[in-house]
PDB file of C-alpha atoms in Angstrom:
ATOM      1  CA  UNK R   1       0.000   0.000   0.000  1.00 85.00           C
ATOM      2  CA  UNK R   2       2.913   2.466   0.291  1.00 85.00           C
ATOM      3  CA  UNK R   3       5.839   3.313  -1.287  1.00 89.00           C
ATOM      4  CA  UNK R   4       9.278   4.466  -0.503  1.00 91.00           C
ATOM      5  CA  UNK R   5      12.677   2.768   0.893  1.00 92.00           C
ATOM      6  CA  UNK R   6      13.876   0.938   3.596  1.00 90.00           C
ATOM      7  CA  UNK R   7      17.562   0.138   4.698  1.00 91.00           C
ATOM      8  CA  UNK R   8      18.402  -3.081   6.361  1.00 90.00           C
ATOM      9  CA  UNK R   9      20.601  -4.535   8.927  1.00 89.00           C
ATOM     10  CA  UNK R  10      23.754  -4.875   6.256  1.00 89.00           C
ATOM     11  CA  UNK R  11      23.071  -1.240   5.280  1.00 93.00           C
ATOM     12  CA  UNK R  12      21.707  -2.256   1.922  1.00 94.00           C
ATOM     13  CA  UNK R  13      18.817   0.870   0.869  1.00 94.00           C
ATOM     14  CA  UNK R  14      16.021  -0.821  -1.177  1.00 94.00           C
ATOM     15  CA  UNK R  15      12.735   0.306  -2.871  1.00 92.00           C
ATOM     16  CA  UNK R  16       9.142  -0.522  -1.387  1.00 90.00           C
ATOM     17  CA  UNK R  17       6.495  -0.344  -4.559  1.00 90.00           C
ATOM     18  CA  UNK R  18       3.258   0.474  -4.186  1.00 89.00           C
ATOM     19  CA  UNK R  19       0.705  -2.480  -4.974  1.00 90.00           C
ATOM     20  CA  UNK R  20      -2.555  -1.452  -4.241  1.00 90.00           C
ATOM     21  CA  UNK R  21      -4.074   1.803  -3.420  1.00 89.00           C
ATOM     22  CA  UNK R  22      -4.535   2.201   0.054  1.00 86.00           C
ATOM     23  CA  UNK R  23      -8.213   0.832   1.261  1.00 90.00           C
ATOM     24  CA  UNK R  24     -10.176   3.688   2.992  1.00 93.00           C
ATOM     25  CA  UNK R  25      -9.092   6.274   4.763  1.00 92.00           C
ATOM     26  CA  UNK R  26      -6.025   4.660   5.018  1.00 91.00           C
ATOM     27  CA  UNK R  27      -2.590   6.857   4.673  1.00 90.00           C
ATOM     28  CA  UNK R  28       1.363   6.253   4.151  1.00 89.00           C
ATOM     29  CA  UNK R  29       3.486   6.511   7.265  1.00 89.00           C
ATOM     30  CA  UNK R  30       5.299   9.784   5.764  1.00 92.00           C
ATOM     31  CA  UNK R  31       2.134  11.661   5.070  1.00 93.00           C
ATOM     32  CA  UNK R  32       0.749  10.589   8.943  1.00 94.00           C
ATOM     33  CA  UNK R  33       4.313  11.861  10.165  1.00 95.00           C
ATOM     34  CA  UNK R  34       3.790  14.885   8.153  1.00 95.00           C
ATOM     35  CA  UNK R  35       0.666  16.364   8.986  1.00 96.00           C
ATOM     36  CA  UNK R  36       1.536  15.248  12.846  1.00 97.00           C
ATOM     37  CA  UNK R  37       4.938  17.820  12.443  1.00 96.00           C
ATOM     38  CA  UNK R  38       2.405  20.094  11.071  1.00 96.00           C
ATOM     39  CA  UNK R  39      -0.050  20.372  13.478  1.00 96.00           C
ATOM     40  CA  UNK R  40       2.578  20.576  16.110  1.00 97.00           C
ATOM     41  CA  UNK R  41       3.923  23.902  14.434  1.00 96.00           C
ATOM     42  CA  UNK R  42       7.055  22.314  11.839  1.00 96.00           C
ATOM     43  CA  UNK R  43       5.485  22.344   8.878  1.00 95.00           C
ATOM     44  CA  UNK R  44       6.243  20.095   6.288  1.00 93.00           C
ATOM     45  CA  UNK R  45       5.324  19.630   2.764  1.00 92.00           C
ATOM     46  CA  UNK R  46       6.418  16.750   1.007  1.00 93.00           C
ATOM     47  CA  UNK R  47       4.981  15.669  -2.063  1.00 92.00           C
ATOM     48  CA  UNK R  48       5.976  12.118  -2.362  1.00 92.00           C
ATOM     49  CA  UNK R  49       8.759   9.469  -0.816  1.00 92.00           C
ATOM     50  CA  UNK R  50      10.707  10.268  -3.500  1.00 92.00           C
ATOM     51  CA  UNK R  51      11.295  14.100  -2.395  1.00 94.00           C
ATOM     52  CA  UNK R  52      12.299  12.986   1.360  1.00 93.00           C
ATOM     53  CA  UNK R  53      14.962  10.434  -0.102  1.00 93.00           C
ATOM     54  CA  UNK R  54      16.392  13.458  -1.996  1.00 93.00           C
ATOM     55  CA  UNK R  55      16.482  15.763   1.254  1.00 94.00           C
ATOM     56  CA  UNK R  56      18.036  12.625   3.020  1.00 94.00           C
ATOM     57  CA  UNK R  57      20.631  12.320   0.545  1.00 93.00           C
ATOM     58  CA  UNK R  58      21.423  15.676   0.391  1.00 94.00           C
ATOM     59  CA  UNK R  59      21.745  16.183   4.612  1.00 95.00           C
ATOM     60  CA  UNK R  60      23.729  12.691   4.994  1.00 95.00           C
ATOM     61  CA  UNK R  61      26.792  12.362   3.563  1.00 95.00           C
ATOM     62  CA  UNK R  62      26.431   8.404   3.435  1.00 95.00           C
ATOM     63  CA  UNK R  63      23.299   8.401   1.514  1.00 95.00           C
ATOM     64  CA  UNK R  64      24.652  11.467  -0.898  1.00 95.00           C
ATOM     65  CA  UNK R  65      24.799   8.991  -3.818  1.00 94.00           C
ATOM     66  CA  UNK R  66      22.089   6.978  -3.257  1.00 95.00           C
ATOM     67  CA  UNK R  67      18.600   8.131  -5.933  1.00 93.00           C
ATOM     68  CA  UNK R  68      15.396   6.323  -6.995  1.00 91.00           C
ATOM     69  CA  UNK R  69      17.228   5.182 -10.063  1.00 91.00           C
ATOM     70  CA  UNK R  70      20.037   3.659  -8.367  1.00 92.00           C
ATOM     71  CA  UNK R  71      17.881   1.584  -6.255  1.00 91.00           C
ATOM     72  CA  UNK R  72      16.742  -0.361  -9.390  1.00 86.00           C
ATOM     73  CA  UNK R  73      17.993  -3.871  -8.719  1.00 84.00           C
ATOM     74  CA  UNK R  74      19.439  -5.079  -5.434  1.00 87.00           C
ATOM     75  CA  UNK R  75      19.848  -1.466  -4.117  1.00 90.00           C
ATOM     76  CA  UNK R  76      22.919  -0.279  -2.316  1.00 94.00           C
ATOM     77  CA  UNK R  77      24.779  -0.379   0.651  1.00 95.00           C
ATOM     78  CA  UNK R  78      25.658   2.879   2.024  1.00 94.00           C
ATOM     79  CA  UNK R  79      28.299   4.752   2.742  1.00 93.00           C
ATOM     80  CA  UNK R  80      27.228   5.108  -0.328  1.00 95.00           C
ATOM     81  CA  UNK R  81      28.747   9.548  -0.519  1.00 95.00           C
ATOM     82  CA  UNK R  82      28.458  10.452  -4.419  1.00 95.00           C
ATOM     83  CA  UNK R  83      26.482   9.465  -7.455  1.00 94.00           C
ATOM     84  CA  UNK R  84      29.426   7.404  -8.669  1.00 95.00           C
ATOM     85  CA  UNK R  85      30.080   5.549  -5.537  1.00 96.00           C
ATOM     86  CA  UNK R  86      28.997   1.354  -5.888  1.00 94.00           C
ATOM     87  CA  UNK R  87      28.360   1.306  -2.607  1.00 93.00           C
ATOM     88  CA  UNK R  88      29.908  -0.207   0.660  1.00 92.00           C
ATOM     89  CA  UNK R  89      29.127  -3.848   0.521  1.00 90.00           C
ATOM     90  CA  UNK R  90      31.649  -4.422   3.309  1.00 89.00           C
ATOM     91  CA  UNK R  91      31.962  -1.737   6.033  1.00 85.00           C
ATOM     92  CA  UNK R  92      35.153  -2.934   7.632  1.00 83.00           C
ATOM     93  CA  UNK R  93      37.139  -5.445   5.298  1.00 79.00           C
ATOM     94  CA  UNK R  94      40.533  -5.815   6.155  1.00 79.00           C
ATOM     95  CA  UNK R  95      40.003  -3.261   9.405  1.00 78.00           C
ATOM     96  CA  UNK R  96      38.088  -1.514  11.246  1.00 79.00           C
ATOM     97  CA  UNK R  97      36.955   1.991  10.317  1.00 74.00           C
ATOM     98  CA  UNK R  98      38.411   3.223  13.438  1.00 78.00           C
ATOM     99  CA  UNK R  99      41.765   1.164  13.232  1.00 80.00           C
ATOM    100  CA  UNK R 100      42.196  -1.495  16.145  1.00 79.00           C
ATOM    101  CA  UNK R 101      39.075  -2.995  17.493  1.00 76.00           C
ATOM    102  CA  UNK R 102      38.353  -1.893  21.075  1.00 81.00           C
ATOM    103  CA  UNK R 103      37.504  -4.394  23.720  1.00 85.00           C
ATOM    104  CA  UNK R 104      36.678  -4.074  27.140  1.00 85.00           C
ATOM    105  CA  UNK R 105      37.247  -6.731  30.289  1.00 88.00           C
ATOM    106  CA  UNK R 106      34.217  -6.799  32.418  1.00 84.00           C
ATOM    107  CA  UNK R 107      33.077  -9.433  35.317  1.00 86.00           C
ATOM    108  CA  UNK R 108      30.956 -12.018  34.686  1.00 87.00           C
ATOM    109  CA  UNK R 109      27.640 -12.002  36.151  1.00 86.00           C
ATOM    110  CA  UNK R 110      24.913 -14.674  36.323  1.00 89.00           C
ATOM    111  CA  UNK R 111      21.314 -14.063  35.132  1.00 91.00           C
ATOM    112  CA  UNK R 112      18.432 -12.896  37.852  1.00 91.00           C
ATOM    113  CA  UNK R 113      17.290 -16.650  38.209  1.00 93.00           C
ATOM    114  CA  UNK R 114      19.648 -19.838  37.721  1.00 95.00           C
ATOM    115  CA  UNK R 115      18.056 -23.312  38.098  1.00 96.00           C
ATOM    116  CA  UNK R 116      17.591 -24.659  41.151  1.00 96.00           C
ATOM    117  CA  UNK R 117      15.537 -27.185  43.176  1.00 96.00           C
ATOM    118  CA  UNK R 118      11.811 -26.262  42.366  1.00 96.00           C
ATOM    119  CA  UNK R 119      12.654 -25.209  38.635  1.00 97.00           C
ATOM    120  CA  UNK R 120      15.676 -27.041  37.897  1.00 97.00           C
ATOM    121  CA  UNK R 121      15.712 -26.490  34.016  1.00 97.00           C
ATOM    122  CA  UNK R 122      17.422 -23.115  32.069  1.00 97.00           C
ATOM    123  CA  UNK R 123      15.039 -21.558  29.513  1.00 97.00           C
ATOM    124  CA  UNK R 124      16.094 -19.445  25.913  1.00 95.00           C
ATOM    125  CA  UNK R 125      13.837 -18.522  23.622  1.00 93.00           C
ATOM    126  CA  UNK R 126      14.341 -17.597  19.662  1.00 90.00           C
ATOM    127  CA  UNK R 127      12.958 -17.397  16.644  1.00 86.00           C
ATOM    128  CA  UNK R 128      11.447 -20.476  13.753  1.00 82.00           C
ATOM    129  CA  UNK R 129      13.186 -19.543  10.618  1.00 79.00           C
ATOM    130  CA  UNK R 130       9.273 -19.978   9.089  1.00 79.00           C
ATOM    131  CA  UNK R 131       7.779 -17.022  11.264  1.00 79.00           C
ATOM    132  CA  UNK R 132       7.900 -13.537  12.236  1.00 74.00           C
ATOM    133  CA  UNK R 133       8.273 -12.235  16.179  1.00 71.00           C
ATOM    134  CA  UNK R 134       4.780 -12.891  17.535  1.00 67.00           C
ATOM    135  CA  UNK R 135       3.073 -14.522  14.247  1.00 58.00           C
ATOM    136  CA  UNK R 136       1.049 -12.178  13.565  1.00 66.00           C
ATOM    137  CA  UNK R 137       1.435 -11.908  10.151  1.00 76.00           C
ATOM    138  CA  UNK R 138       3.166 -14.969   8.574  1.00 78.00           C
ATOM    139  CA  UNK R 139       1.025 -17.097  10.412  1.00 80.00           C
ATOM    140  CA  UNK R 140      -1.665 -15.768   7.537  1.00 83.00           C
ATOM    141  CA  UNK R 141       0.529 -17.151   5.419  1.00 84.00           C
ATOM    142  CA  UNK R 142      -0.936 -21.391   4.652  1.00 88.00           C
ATOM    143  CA  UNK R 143       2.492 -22.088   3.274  1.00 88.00           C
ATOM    144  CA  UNK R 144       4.570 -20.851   6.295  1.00 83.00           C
ATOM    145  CA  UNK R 145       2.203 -22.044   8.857  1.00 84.00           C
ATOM    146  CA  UNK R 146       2.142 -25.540   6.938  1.00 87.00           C
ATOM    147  CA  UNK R 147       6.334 -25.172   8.606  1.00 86.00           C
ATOM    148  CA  UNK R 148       5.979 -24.397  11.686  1.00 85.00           C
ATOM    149  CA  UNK R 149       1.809 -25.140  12.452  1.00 88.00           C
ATOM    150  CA  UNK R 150       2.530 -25.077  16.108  1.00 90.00           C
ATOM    151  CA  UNK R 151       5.012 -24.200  19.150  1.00 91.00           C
ATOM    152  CA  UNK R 152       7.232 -27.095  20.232  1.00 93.00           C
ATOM    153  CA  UNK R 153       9.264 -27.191  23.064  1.00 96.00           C
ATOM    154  CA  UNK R 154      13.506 -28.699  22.539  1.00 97.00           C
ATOM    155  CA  UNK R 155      14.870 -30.357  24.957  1.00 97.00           C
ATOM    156  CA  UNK R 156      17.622 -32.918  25.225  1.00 98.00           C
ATOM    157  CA  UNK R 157      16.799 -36.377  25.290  1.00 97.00           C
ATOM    158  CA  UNK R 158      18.983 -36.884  28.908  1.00 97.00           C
ATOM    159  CA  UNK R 159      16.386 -34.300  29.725  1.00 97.00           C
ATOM    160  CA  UNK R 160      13.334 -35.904  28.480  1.00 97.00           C
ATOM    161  CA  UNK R 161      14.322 -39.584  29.903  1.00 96.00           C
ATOM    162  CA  UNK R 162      14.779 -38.185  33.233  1.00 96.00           C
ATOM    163  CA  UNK R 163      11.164 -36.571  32.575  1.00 96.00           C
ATOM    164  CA  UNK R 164       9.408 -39.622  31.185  1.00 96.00           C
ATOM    165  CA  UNK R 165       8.813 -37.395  27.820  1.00 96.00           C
ATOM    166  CA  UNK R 166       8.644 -38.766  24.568  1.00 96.00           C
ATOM    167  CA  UNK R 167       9.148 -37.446  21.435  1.00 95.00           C
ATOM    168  CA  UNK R 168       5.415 -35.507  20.470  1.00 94.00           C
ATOM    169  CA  UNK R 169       4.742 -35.698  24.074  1.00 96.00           C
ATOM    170  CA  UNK R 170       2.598 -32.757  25.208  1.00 96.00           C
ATOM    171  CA  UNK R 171       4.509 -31.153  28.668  1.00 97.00           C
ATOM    172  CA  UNK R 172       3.947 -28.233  31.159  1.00 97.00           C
ATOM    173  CA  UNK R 173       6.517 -25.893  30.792  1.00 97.00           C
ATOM    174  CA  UNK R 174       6.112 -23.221  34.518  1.00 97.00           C
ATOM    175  CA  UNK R 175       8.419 -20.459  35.639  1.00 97.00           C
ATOM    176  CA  UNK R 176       7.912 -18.229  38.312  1.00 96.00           C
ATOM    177  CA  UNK R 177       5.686 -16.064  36.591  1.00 96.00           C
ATOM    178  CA  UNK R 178       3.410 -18.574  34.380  1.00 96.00           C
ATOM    179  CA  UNK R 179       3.081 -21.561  32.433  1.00 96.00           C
ATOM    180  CA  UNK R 180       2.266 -23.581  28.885  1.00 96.00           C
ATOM    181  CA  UNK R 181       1.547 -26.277  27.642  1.00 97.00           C
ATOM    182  CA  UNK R 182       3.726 -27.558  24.462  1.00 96.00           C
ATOM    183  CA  UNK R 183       4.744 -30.518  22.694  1.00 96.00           C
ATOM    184  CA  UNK R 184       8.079 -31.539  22.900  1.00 96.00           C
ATOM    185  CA  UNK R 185      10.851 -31.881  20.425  1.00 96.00           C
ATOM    186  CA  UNK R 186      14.053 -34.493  21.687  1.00 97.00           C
ATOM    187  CA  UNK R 187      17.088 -33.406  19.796  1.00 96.00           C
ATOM    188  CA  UNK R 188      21.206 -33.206  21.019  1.00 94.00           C
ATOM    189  CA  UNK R 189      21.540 -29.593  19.149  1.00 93.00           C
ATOM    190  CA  UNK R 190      20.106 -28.690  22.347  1.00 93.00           C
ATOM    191  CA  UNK R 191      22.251 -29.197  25.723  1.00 95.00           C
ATOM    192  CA  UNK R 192      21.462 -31.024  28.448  1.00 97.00           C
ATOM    193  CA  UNK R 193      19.601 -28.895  30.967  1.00 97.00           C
ATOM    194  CA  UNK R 194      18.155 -26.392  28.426  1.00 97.00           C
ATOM    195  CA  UNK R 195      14.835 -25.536  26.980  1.00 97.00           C
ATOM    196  CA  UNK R 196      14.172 -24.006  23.861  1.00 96.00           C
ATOM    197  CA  UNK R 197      10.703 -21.919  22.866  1.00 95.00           C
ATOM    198  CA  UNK R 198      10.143 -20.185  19.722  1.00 92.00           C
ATOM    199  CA  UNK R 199       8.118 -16.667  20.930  1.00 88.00           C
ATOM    200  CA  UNK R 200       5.957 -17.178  17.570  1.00 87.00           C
ATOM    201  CA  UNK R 201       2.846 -18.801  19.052  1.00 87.00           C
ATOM    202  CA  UNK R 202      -0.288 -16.972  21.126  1.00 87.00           C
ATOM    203  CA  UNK R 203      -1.573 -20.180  22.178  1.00 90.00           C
ATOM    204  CA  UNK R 204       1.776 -21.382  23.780  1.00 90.00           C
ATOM    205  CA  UNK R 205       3.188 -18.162  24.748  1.00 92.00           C
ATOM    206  CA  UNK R 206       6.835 -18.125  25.848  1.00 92.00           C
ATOM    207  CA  UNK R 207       7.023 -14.695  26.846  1.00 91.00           C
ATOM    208  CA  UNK R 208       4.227 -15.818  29.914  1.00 94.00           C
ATOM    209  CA  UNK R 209       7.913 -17.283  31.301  1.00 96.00           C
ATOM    210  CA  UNK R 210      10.532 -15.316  30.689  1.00 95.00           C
ATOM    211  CA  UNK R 211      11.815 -12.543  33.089  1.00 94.00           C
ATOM    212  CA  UNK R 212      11.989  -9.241  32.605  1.00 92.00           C
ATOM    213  CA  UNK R 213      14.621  -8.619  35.416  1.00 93.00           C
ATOM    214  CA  UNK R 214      17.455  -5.876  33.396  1.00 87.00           C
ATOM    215  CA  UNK R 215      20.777  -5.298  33.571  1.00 84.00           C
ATOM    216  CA  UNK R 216      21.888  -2.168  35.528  1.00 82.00           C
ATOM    217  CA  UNK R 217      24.543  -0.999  32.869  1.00 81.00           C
ATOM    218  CA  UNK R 218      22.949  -2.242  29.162  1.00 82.00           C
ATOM    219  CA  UNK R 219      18.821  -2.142  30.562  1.00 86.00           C
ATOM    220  CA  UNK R 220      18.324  -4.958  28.623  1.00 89.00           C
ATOM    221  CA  UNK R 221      15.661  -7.312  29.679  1.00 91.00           C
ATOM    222  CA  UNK R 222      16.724 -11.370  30.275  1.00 90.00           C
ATOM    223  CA  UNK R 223      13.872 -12.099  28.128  1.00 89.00           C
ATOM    224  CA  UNK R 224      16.008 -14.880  26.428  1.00 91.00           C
ATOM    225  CA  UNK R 225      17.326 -16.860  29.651  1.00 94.00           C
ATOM    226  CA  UNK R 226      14.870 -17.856  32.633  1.00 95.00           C
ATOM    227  CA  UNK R 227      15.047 -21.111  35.186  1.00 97.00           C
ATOM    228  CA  UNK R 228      12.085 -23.315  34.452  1.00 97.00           C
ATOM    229  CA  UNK R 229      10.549 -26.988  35.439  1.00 97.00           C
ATOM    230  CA  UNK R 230       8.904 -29.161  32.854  1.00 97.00           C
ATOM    231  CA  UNK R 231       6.250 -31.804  33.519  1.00 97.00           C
ATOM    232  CA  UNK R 232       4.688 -34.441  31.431  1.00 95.00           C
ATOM    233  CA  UNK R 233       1.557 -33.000  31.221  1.00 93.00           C
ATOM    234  CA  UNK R 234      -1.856 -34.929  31.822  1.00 80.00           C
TER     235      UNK R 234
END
C-alpha cells in the first residue's frame, strides 16, 4: 500500500512499490508523520517518498549517492557519498573503520534466576526460521504455517528420559511467573539442561515465562534466559 525505501541490517537501501491503493481512509506513514509535524507547528510539505529520499541524501553524507534510479535492482549499501560511488558492501574489510578494534574486560555475572531445586531447568527462547516475532502476520501465510503449524518445546533427550517425555509428548513448561503447555521436540543440538521456545505462538506463549529482570549498565531485559521446570503434562 505504500511506497518508498527501507535500509536493512547490512546497510543495503532498497525500494518498497506500491501495490494497491490504500483501502479507505487509510494513509502512508510519511504523510501521517507529516501532517503530525504540522499540526505541532514544523510544517512540512512533502509531495511524495521520493522528495524525502532526496532531502536525506542531500543532509547525509552516506546516503549522498544513493537516488530512486540507483535503487533499481538489489539497491545499495551505504556509505554510499556520491552518485558514482557502488556502494559499501563491506563496512570494515581488512580493518576496522576506526583502526584497532576496542575491547573491554568486564566481570561475569549470572542471570536474575539460575536453576535450582523447584525449577531445575534453564530456559532461551528464539525465533522459527518460518515465522515472524509474535506470528502475527506470517502465520496468515498457509504455506509458512504448513512449517511451523505449532510451538514445540527442545529439549535434550537426557532431559526428556529423566522426565518420562517422549518425542510428540505434550509437557507443562512453569516459571515463576506462568506456564504452557507444548509438545516436545528431543534433539542433542540442544544441551542437556536447556529448553528451547520459539516466541511465535499466542496459544503457547513463551514470553508468559521469561523474566523481565534488566541489567543495571545495558537495561536490557533477560527475556532470552529464565530457570524453568517441565512436567509431562496430563
Amino acid at each position: 500500500e505504500k511506497d518508498g525505501t527501507f535500509a536493512n541490517t547490512e546497510r543495503r537501501v532498497q525500494r518498497v512499490r506500491k501495490a494497491v491503493e490504500p483501502p479507505g481512509e487509510a494513509r502512508a506513514d510519511w504523510w501521517i508523520l507529516q501532517e503530525l509535524a504540522t499540526r505541532f507547528g514544523y510544517p512540512l510539505s512533502y509531495e511524495s517518498p521520493r522528495e524525502i529520499q532526496e532531502e536525506i541524501r542531500k543532509v547525509a553524507p552516506s546516503y549522498g549517492g544513493i537516488t530512486y534510479e540507483r535503487l533499481e535492482g538489489e539497491g545499495l549499501a551505504w556509505p554510499c557519498p556520491t552518485l558514482e560511488h557502488p556502494g559499501t558492501r563491506f563496512l570494515h574489510q581488512g580493518r576496522f573503520t576506526r583502526g584497532k578494534g576496542l575491547f573491554h574486560a568486564i566481570e561475569y555475572r549470572e542471570p536474575a534466576e539460575m536453576p535450582d531445586a523447584d525449577f531445575p531447568l534453564m530456559l532461551t527462547t528464539g525465533r522459527f526460521h518460518m515465522h515472524y516475532h509474535t506470528g502475527t502476520m506470517t502465520r496468515h501465510s498457509p504455506s509458512l504455517e504448513k512449517e511451523g503449524p505449532e510451538q514445540v518445546a527442545e529439549i535434550h533427550p537426557r532431559d526428556a528420559e529423566a522426565l518420562g517425555l517422549k518425542e510428540g509428548d505434550l509437557a507443562r513448561i512453569s516459571s515463576r511467573r506462568g506456564e504452557i503447555l507444548t509438545k516436545v521436540n528431543l534433539t542433542d543440538r540442544i544441551t542437556p539442561g536447556l529448553v528451547f521456545l520459539s516466541f511465535h505462538y499466542q496459544e503457547s506463549n513463551a514470553n508468559k515465562l521469561t523474566n523481565t529482570a534488566y541489567d543495571p549498565i545495558a537495561k536490557i531485559p533477560e527475556l532470552k534466559v529464565c530457570a524453568v521446570k517441565v512436567e509431562k503434562a496430563a
